[in-house]
């Protein structure tokens, strides 16, 4: 409850009727004899300037503090979203990439060939690698598969080449429908042909530790068994490109 007499002692310059105006302006309910009668409307209106001055006196400190605080907030620099430095991103890629020992655990043939892969050839290599990953095979299997496709088709998904065709060989791995590898449509599907190669590779005991050309030849039964070896480093670099490393990294 507000004690009007107490307020009057501290603010002698104001009349009691002024307090009615102040209290009305601030929405405060007075439960003494002052708060009751609508008949006092005219005196309150007459002393409205005094009430406004008192209200402003009470409100000024809070308003000034709020203005200072708002100004400080507006002047503060906006927080920038956290970004990963390129070095951190590169370190993360390096941590996930297979090691050289995982990619090439056996001695690598001295003679190696390479070429600058096109977007199509890189894509086909990625399909071969990703298929091996989804099958839960180790990095060495991916290298063997990519090197095999590099020898058989230079990583191009070949259809029938007419007179230039080697019998009925098709696709990335030049698999033959007549030898039970699948239908022409299946063999020319990069995912299917990659799975078919990996399924054959899994049956080669110790393939992940032997020379690449021996593992590939056991699956492919080629007339030129030593040719797979020359693509080993190319294949390893294409695997590393998936991790943002090596000469073929995007």
PDB file of C-alpha atoms in Angstrom:
ATOM      1  CA  UNK A   1       0.000   0.000   0.000  1.00  0.00           C
ATOM      2  CA  UNK A   2       1.303   3.490  -0.869  1.00  0.00           C
ATOM      3  CA  UNK A   3       1.393   5.995   2.047  1.00  0.00           C
ATOM      4  CA  UNK A   4       0.583   9.346   0.513  1.00  0.00           C
ATOM      5  CA  UNK A   5       1.330  11.297   3.713  1.00  0.00           C
ATOM      6  CA  UNK A   6       4.818   9.811   3.812  1.00  0.00           C
ATOM      7  CA  UNK A   7       5.391  10.829   0.184  1.00  0.00           C
ATOM      8  CA  UNK A   8       4.136  14.340   0.971  1.00  0.00           C
ATOM      9  CA  UNK A   9       6.706  14.804   3.745  1.00  0.00           C
ATOM     10  CA  UNK A  10       9.540  13.936   1.339  1.00  0.00           C
ATOM     11  CA  UNK A  11       8.183  15.984  -1.569  1.00  0.00           C
ATOM     12  CA  UNK A  12       6.664  19.112   0.063  1.00  0.00           C
ATOM     13  CA  UNK A  13       6.546  20.996  -3.221  1.00  0.00           C
ATOM     14  CA  UNK A  14       3.822  18.784  -4.586  1.00  0.00           C
ATOM     15  CA  UNK A  15       0.182  18.902  -3.525  1.00  0.00           C
ATOM     16  CA  UNK A  16      -1.781  15.794  -2.646  1.00  0.00           C
ATOM     17  CA  UNK A  17      -3.797  16.215  -5.777  1.00  0.00           C
ATOM     18  CA  UNK A  18      -0.514  15.967  -7.757  1.00  0.00           C
ATOM     19  CA  UNK A  19       0.115  12.535  -6.334  1.00  0.00           C
ATOM     20  CA  UNK A  20      -3.221  11.431  -7.698  1.00  0.00           C
ATOM     21  CA  UNK A  21      -2.001  12.404 -11.155  1.00  0.00           C
ATOM     22  CA  UNK A  22       1.386  10.715 -10.655  1.00  0.00           C
ATOM     23  CA  UNK A  23      -0.141   7.541  -9.371  1.00  0.00           C
ATOM     24  CA  UNK A  24      -2.687   7.514 -12.188  1.00  0.00           C
ATOM     25  CA  UNK A  25       0.069   7.972 -14.777  1.00  0.00           C
ATOM     26  CA  UNK A  26       2.139   5.094 -13.387  1.00  0.00           C
ATOM     27  CA  UNK A  27      -0.822   2.731 -12.979  1.00  0.00           C
ATOM     28  CA  UNK A  28      -0.418   2.405  -9.192  1.00  0.00           C
ATOM     29  CA  UNK A  29      -3.546   1.670  -7.161  1.00  0.00           C
ATOM     30  CA  UNK A  30      -3.965   3.656  -3.938  1.00  0.00           C
ATOM     31  CA  UNK A  31      -6.199   2.154  -1.323  1.00  0.00           C
ATOM     32  CA  UNK A  32      -6.525   5.292   0.860  1.00  0.00           C
ATOM     33  CA  UNK A  33      -9.207   7.979   0.474  1.00  0.00           C
ATOM     34  CA  UNK A  34      -7.234   9.513  -2.432  1.00  0.00           C
ATOM     35  CA  UNK A  35      -7.790   6.691  -4.899  1.00  0.00           C
ATOM     36  CA  UNK A  36     -11.510   6.570  -5.039  1.00  0.00           C
ATOM     37  CA  UNK A  37     -13.457   9.383  -6.704  1.00  0.00           C
ATOM     38  CA  UNK A  38     -13.863  10.085 -10.437  1.00  0.00           C
ATOM     39  CA  UNK A  39     -14.972  13.600  -9.432  1.00  0.00           C
ATOM     40  CA  UNK A  40     -11.273  14.548  -9.108  1.00  0.00           C
ATOM     41  CA  UNK A  41     -10.653  14.279 -12.875  1.00  0.00           C
ATOM     42  CA  UNK A  42     -10.385  18.015 -13.452  1.00  0.00           C
ATOM     43  CA  UNK A  43      -7.764  18.740 -10.733  1.00  0.00           C
ATOM     44  CA  UNK A  44      -5.687  15.802 -11.974  1.00  0.00           C
ATOM     45  CA  UNK A  45      -5.800  17.134 -15.501  1.00  0.00           C
ATOM     46  CA  UNK A  46      -4.786  20.526 -14.259  1.00  0.00           C
ATOM     47  CA  UNK A  47      -1.694  19.162 -12.518  1.00  0.00           C
ATOM     48  CA  UNK A  48      -0.729  16.773 -15.349  1.00  0.00           C
ATOM     49  CA  UNK A  49       2.516  18.716 -16.123  1.00  0.00           C
ATOM     50  CA  UNK A  50       3.695  18.189 -12.543  1.00  0.00           C
ATOM     51  CA  UNK A  51       2.867  14.459 -12.733  1.00  0.00           C
ATOM     52  CA  UNK A  52       4.699  14.123 -16.034  1.00  0.00           C
ATOM     53  CA  UNK A  53       7.763  15.816 -14.604  1.00  0.00           C
ATOM     54  CA  UNK A  54       7.855  13.453 -11.605  1.00  0.00           C
ATOM     55  CA  UNK A  55       7.341  10.397 -13.820  1.00  0.00           C
ATOM     56  CA  UNK A  56      10.169  11.494 -16.068  1.00  0.00           C
ATOM     57  CA  UNK A  57      12.412  12.057 -13.048  1.00  0.00           C
ATOM     58  CA  UNK A  58      11.879   8.481 -11.884  1.00  0.00           C
ATOM     59  CA  UNK A  59      12.191   6.984 -15.394  1.00  0.00           C
ATOM     60  CA  UNK A  60      15.262   8.899 -16.557  1.00  0.00           C
ATOM     61  CA  UNK A  61      17.971   6.816 -14.829  1.00  0.00           C
ATOM     62  CA  UNK A  62      16.593   3.540 -16.219  1.00  0.00           C
ATOM     63  CA  UNK A  63      16.169   5.009 -19.695  1.00  0.00           C
ATOM     64  CA  UNK A  64      19.704   6.389 -19.694  1.00  0.00           C
ATOM     65  CA  UNK A  65      21.172   3.072 -18.508  1.00  0.00           C
ATOM     66  CA  UNK A  66      19.258   1.175 -21.188  1.00  0.00           C
ATOM     67  CA  UNK A  67      20.491   3.571 -23.847  1.00  0.00           C
ATOM     68  CA  UNK A  68      24.110   3.134 -22.703  1.00  0.00           C
ATOM     69  CA  UNK A  69      23.731  -0.634 -22.697  1.00  0.00           C
ATOM     70  CA  UNK A  70      22.113  -0.660 -26.173  1.00  0.00           C
ATOM     71  CA  UNK A  71      24.899   1.536 -27.499  1.00  0.00           C
ATOM     72  CA  UNK A  72      27.535  -0.820 -26.093  1.00  0.00           C
ATOM     73  CA  UNK A  73      25.844  -3.874 -27.626  1.00  0.00           C
ATOM     74  CA  UNK A  74      25.549  -2.154 -30.999  1.00  0.00           C
ATOM     75  CA  UNK A  75      29.228  -1.189 -30.915  1.00  0.00           C
ATOM     76  CA  UNK A  76      30.413  -4.716 -30.076  1.00  0.00           C
ATOM     77  CA  UNK A  77      31.816  -6.605 -33.095  1.00  0.00           C
ATOM     78  CA  UNK A  78      29.548  -9.330 -34.482  1.00  0.00           C
ATOM     79  CA  UNK A  79      30.638 -12.863 -33.691  1.00  0.00           C
ATOM     80  CA  UNK A  80      32.073 -14.645 -36.706  1.00  0.00           C
ATOM     81  CA  UNK A  81      31.127 -18.277 -37.384  1.00  0.00           C
ATOM     82  CA  UNK A  82      33.883 -20.726 -36.579  1.00  0.00           C
ATOM     83  CA  UNK A  83      35.719 -21.970 -39.641  1.00  0.00           C
ATOM     84  CA  UNK A  84      38.226 -24.737 -40.063  1.00  0.00           C
ATOM     85  CA  UNK A  85      41.612 -23.645 -41.264  1.00  0.00           C
ATOM     86  CA  UNK A  86      42.830 -25.315 -44.451  1.00  0.00           C
ATOM     87  CA  UNK A  87      45.693 -26.880 -42.485  1.00  0.00           C
ATOM     88  CA  UNK A  88      43.242 -28.543 -40.089  1.00  0.00           C
ATOM     89  CA  UNK A  89      41.117 -29.864 -42.953  1.00  0.00           C
ATOM     90  CA  UNK A  90      44.213 -31.208 -44.689  1.00  0.00           C
ATOM     91  CA  UNK A  91      45.354 -32.870 -41.464  1.00  0.00           C
ATOM     92  CA  UNK A  92      41.965 -34.559 -41.126  1.00  0.00           C
ATOM     93  CA  UNK A  93      42.194 -35.894 -44.668  1.00  0.00           C
ATOM     94  CA  UNK A  94      45.730 -37.127 -44.034  1.00  0.00           C
ATOM     95  CA  UNK A  95      44.637 -38.985 -40.912  1.00  0.00           C
ATOM     96  CA  UNK A  96      42.001 -40.918 -42.870  1.00  0.00           C
ATOM     97  CA  UNK A  97      44.097 -41.721 -45.921  1.00  0.00           C
ATOM     98  CA  UNK A  98      45.586 -45.231 -46.227  1.00  0.00           C
ATOM     99  CA  UNK A  99      49.317 -45.499 -45.658  1.00  0.00           C
ATOM    100  CA  UNK A 100      51.789 -46.483 -48.364  1.00  0.00           C
ATOM    101  CA  UNK A 101      52.199 -49.832 -46.621  1.00  0.00           C
ATOM    102  CA  UNK A 102      48.460 -50.472 -46.893  1.00  0.00           C
ATOM    103  CA  UNK A 103      48.379 -49.479 -50.553  1.00  0.00           C
ATOM    104  CA  UNK A 104      51.586 -51.157 -51.737  1.00  0.00           C
ATOM    105  CA  UNK A 105      52.757 -53.773 -49.213  1.00  0.00           C
ATOM    106  CA  UNK A 106      54.742 -55.811 -51.774  1.00  0.00           C
ATOM    107  CA  UNK A 107      57.740 -54.672 -53.843  1.00  0.00           C
ATOM    108  CA  UNK A 108      56.619 -52.456 -56.727  1.00  0.00           C
ATOM    109  CA  UNK A 109      57.818 -53.197 -60.257  1.00  0.00           C
ATOM    110  CA  UNK A 110      60.515 -50.766 -61.331  1.00  0.00           C
ATOM    111  CA  UNK A 111      58.871 -49.913 -64.641  1.00  0.00           C
ATOM    112  CA  UNK A 112      55.769 -47.786 -64.115  1.00  0.00           C
ATOM    113  CA  UNK A 113      53.486 -45.981 -66.546  1.00  0.00           C
ATOM    114  CA  UNK A 114      51.085 -43.121 -65.964  1.00  0.00           C
ATOM    115  CA  UNK A 115      48.697 -40.776 -67.718  1.00  0.00           C
ATOM    116  CA  UNK A 116      46.703 -37.698 -66.792  1.00  0.00           C
ATOM    117  CA  UNK A 117      43.205 -39.072 -66.119  1.00  0.00           C
ATOM    118  CA  UNK A 118      40.195 -37.307 -67.556  1.00  0.00           C
ATOM    119  CA  UNK A 119      37.130 -36.554 -65.466  1.00  0.00           C
ATOM    120  CA  UNK A 120      35.530 -39.743 -66.803  1.00  0.00           C
ATOM    121  CA  UNK A 121      38.544 -41.876 -65.923  1.00  0.00           C
ATOM    122  CA  UNK A 122      38.772 -40.385 -62.420  1.00  0.00           C
ATOM    123  CA  UNK A 123      35.068 -41.025 -61.914  1.00  0.00           C
ATOM    124  CA  UNK A 124      35.427 -44.668 -62.962  1.00  0.00           C
ATOM    125  CA  UNK A 125      38.356 -45.075 -60.573  1.00  0.00           C
ATOM    126  CA  UNK A 126      36.247 -43.601 -57.774  1.00  0.00           C
ATOM    127  CA  UNK A 127      33.425 -46.056 -58.511  1.00  0.00           C
ATOM    128  CA  UNK A 128      35.890 -48.958 -58.299  1.00  0.00           C
ATOM    129  CA  UNK A 129      37.322 -47.662 -55.016  1.00  0.00           C
ATOM    130  CA  UNK A 130      33.941 -46.899 -53.439  1.00  0.00           C
ATOM    131  CA  UNK A 131      32.607 -50.326 -54.406  1.00  0.00           C
ATOM    132  CA  UNK A 132      35.561 -51.953 -52.653  1.00  0.00           C
ATOM    133  CA  UNK A 133      35.012 -49.789 -49.590  1.00  0.00           C
ATOM    134  CA  UNK A 134      31.328 -50.733 -49.404  1.00  0.00           C
ATOM    135  CA  UNK A 135      32.290 -54.394 -49.654  1.00  0.00           C
ATOM    136  CA  UNK A 136      34.576 -53.951 -46.648  1.00  0.00           C
ATOM    137  CA  UNK A 137      37.757 -54.745 -48.579  1.00  0.00           C
ATOM    138  CA  UNK A 138      41.159 -53.283 -47.618  1.00  0.00           C
ATOM    139  CA  UNK A 139      42.974 -50.489 -49.507  1.00  0.00           C
ATOM    140  CA  UNK A 140      45.262 -53.017 -51.208  1.00  0.00           C
ATOM    141  CA  UNK A 141      42.240 -54.498 -52.984  1.00  0.00           C
ATOM    142  CA  UNK A 142      41.292 -51.073 -54.340  1.00  0.00           C
ATOM    143  CA  UNK A 143      44.773 -50.556 -55.771  1.00  0.00           C
ATOM    144  CA  UNK A 144      44.752 -53.973 -57.446  1.00  0.00           C
ATOM    145  CA  UNK A 145      41.320 -53.326 -58.960  1.00  0.00           C
ATOM    146  CA  UNK A 146      42.159 -49.827 -60.260  1.00  0.00           C
ATOM    147  CA  UNK A 147      45.471 -51.028 -61.725  1.00  0.00           C
ATOM    148  CA  UNK A 148      43.680 -53.936 -63.430  1.00  0.00           C
ATOM    149  CA  UNK A 149      41.108 -51.605 -65.006  1.00  0.00           C
ATOM    150  CA  UNK A 150      43.887 -49.214 -66.046  1.00  0.00           C
ATOM    151  CA  UNK A 151      45.521 -52.064 -67.989  1.00  0.00           C
ATOM    152  CA  UNK A 152      42.323 -53.545 -69.420  1.00  0.00           C
ATOM    153  CA  UNK A 153      40.504 -50.383 -70.511  1.00  0.00           C
ATOM    154  CA  UNK A 154      42.557 -47.344 -69.391  1.00  0.00           C
ATOM    155  CA  UNK A 155      39.693 -46.809 -66.930  1.00  0.00           C
ATOM    156  CA  UNK A 156      37.089 -46.360 -69.679  1.00  0.00           C
ATOM    157  CA  UNK A 157      33.802 -48.234 -69.650  1.00  0.00           C
ATOM    158  CA  UNK A 158      34.161 -49.766 -73.135  1.00  0.00           C
ATOM    159  CA  UNK A 159      31.327 -51.210 -75.146  1.00  0.00           C
ATOM    160  CA  UNK A 160      31.815 -53.585 -78.060  1.00  0.00           C
ATOM    161  CA  UNK A 161      34.585 -52.268 -80.339  1.00  0.00           C
ATOM    162  CA  UNK A 162      33.680 -54.274 -83.412  1.00  0.00           C
ATOM    163  CA  UNK A 163      36.706 -55.653 -85.233  1.00  0.00           C
ATOM    164  CA  UNK A 164      38.979 -54.191 -82.561  1.00  0.00           C
ATOM    165  CA  UNK A 165      37.206 -56.056 -79.778  1.00  0.00           C
ATOM    166  CA  UNK A 166      39.039 -58.823 -77.917  1.00  0.00           C
ATOM    167  CA  UNK A 167      36.456 -61.551 -78.428  1.00  0.00           C
ATOM    168  CA  UNK A 168      33.396 -60.434 -76.430  1.00  0.00           C
ATOM    169  CA  UNK A 169      35.286 -58.483 -73.743  1.00  0.00           C
ATOM    170  CA  UNK A 170      33.418 -55.465 -72.360  1.00  0.00           C
ATOM    171  CA  UNK A 171      33.513 -52.797 -69.680  1.00  0.00           C
ATOM    172  CA  UNK A 172      36.161 -51.502 -67.304  1.00  0.00           C
ATOM    173  CA  UNK A 173      37.695 -54.924 -66.679  1.00  0.00           C
ATOM    174  CA  UNK A 174      37.081 -56.345 -70.178  1.00  0.00           C
ATOM    175  CA  UNK A 175      35.072 -59.192 -68.722  1.00  0.00           C
ATOM    176  CA  UNK A 176      33.509 -61.664 -71.136  1.00  0.00           C
ATOM    177  CA  UNK A 177      29.846 -62.731 -71.096  1.00  0.00           C
ATOM    178  CA  UNK A 178      30.870 -66.043 -72.702  1.00  0.00           C
ATOM    179  CA  UNK A 179      33.118 -66.748 -69.697  1.00  0.00           C
ATOM    180  CA  UNK A 180      30.328 -66.320 -67.177  1.00  0.00           C
ATOM    181  CA  UNK A 181      31.051 -62.797 -65.958  1.00  0.00           C
ATOM    182  CA  UNK A 182      27.485 -61.615 -66.642  1.00  0.00           C
ATOM    183  CA  UNK A 183      25.336 -60.195 -69.383  1.00  0.00           C
ATOM    184  CA  UNK A 184      26.658 -57.349 -71.589  1.00  0.00           C
ATOM    185  CA  UNK A 185      24.409 -54.909 -69.730  1.00  0.00           C
ATOM    186  CA  UNK A 186      25.726 -56.085 -66.354  1.00  0.00           C
ATOM    187  CA  UNK A 187      29.384 -56.065 -67.380  1.00  0.00           C
ATOM    188  CA  UNK A 188      29.134 -52.516 -68.708  1.00  0.00           C
ATOM    189  CA  UNK A 189      27.728 -51.352 -65.363  1.00  0.00           C
ATOM    190  CA  UNK A 190      30.836 -50.088 -63.469  1.00  0.00           C
ATOM    191  CA  UNK A 191      29.464 -51.065 -60.064  1.00  0.00           C
ATOM    192  CA  UNK A 192      28.501 -54.579 -61.186  1.00  0.00           C
ATOM    193  CA  UNK A 193      31.811 -55.186 -62.982  1.00  0.00           C
ATOM    194  CA  UNK A 194      33.767 -53.911 -59.961  1.00  0.00           C
ATOM    195  CA  UNK A 195      31.875 -56.259 -57.641  1.00  0.00           C
ATOM    196  CA  UNK A 196      32.502 -59.145 -60.031  1.00  0.00           C
ATOM    197  CA  UNK A 197      36.240 -58.443 -59.994  1.00  0.00           C
ATOM    198  CA  UNK A 198      36.373 -58.099 -56.201  1.00  0.00           C
ATOM    199  CA  UNK A 199      34.457 -61.343 -55.735  1.00  0.00           C
ATOM    200  CA  UNK A 200      37.103 -63.100 -57.806  1.00  0.00           C
ATOM    201  CA  UNK A 201      39.925 -61.346 -55.920  1.00  0.00           C
ATOM    202  CA  UNK A 202      38.565 -62.422 -52.541  1.00  0.00           C
ATOM    203  CA  UNK A 203      39.104 -66.048 -53.595  1.00  0.00           C
ATOM    204  CA  UNK A 204      42.831 -65.429 -54.130  1.00  0.00           C
ATOM    205  CA  UNK A 205      44.493 -66.434 -50.878  1.00  0.00           C
ATOM    206  CA  UNK A 206      46.966 -63.826 -49.644  1.00  0.00           C
ATOM    207  CA  UNK A 207      46.123 -61.346 -52.411  1.00  0.00           C
ATOM    208  CA  UNK A 208      46.654 -58.428 -50.010  1.00  0.00           C
ATOM    209  CA  UNK A 209      50.329 -59.331 -49.519  1.00  0.00           C
ATOM    210  CA  UNK A 210      51.430 -60.658 -52.907  1.00  0.00           C
ATOM    211  CA  UNK A 211      52.735 -58.766 -55.936  1.00  0.00           C
ATOM    212  CA  UNK A 212      49.961 -56.853 -57.653  1.00  0.00           C
ATOM    213  CA  UNK A 213      50.438 -58.501 -61.038  1.00  0.00           C
ATOM    214  CA  UNK A 214      50.117 -61.986 -59.528  1.00  0.00           C
ATOM    215  CA  UNK A 215      46.865 -61.132 -57.754  1.00  0.00           C
ATOM    216  CA  UNK A 216      45.364 -59.451 -60.838  1.00  0.00           C
ATOM    217  CA  UNK A 217      46.408 -62.232 -63.185  1.00  0.00           C
ATOM    218  CA  UNK A 218      44.841 -64.908 -60.992  1.00  0.00           C
ATOM    219  CA  UNK A 219      41.469 -63.201 -61.434  1.00  0.00           C
ATOM    220  CA  UNK A 220      41.792 -62.050 -65.048  1.00  0.00           C
ATOM    221  CA  UNK A 221      43.779 -64.894 -66.656  1.00  0.00           C
ATOM    222  CA  UNK A 222      45.280 -62.523 -69.221  1.00  0.00           C
ATOM    223  CA  UNK A 223      47.585 -63.354 -72.120  1.00  0.00           C
ATOM    224  CA  UNK A 224      49.849 -60.566 -70.811  1.00  0.00           C
ATOM    225  CA  UNK A 225      50.087 -61.216 -67.064  1.00  0.00           C
ATOM    226  CA  UNK A 226      53.001 -58.861 -66.370  1.00  0.00           C
ATOM    227  CA  UNK A 227      51.291 -55.745 -67.692  1.00  0.00           C
ATOM    228  CA  UNK A 228      49.208 -55.091 -64.579  1.00  0.00           C
ATOM    229  CA  UNK A 229      52.265 -54.245 -62.499  1.00  0.00           C
ATOM    230  CA  UNK A 230      53.118 -51.061 -64.383  1.00  0.00           C
ATOM    231  CA  UNK A 231      49.949 -49.285 -63.199  1.00  0.00           C
ATOM    232  CA  UNK A 232      50.458 -49.816 -59.469  1.00  0.00           C
ATOM    233  CA  UNK A 233      51.641 -46.305 -58.574  1.00  0.00           C
ATOM    234  CA  UNK A 234      48.990 -44.712 -60.765  1.00  0.00           C
ATOM    235  CA  UNK A 235      46.346 -46.756 -58.967  1.00  0.00           C
ATOM    236  CA  UNK A 236      47.720 -45.851 -55.529  1.00  0.00           C
ATOM    237  CA  UNK A 237      47.688 -42.158 -56.454  1.00  0.00           C
ATOM    238  CA  UNK A 238      44.077 -42.401 -57.615  1.00  0.00           C
ATOM    239  CA  UNK A 239      43.157 -43.913 -54.256  1.00  0.00           C
ATOM    240  CA  UNK A 240      44.948 -41.076 -52.453  1.00  0.00           C
ATOM    241  CA  UNK A 241      43.089 -38.545 -54.613  1.00  0.00           C
ATOM    242  CA  UNK A 242      39.908 -39.669 -52.837  1.00  0.00           C
ATOM    243  CA  UNK A 243      41.484 -38.275 -49.655  1.00  0.00           C
ATOM    244  CA  UNK A 244      42.648 -35.000 -51.170  1.00  0.00           C
ATOM    245  CA  UNK A 245      46.248 -36.138 -51.576  1.00  0.00           C
ATOM    246  CA  UNK A 246      48.672 -36.925 -54.368  1.00  0.00           C
ATOM    247  CA  UNK A 247      49.024 -35.602 -57.927  1.00  0.00           C
ATOM    248  CA  UNK A 248      45.404 -36.305 -58.888  1.00  0.00           C
ATOM    249  CA  UNK A 249      43.763 -34.603 -55.924  1.00  0.00           C
ATOM    250  CA  UNK A 250      41.049 -32.137 -56.898  1.00  0.00           C
TER     251      UNK A 250
END
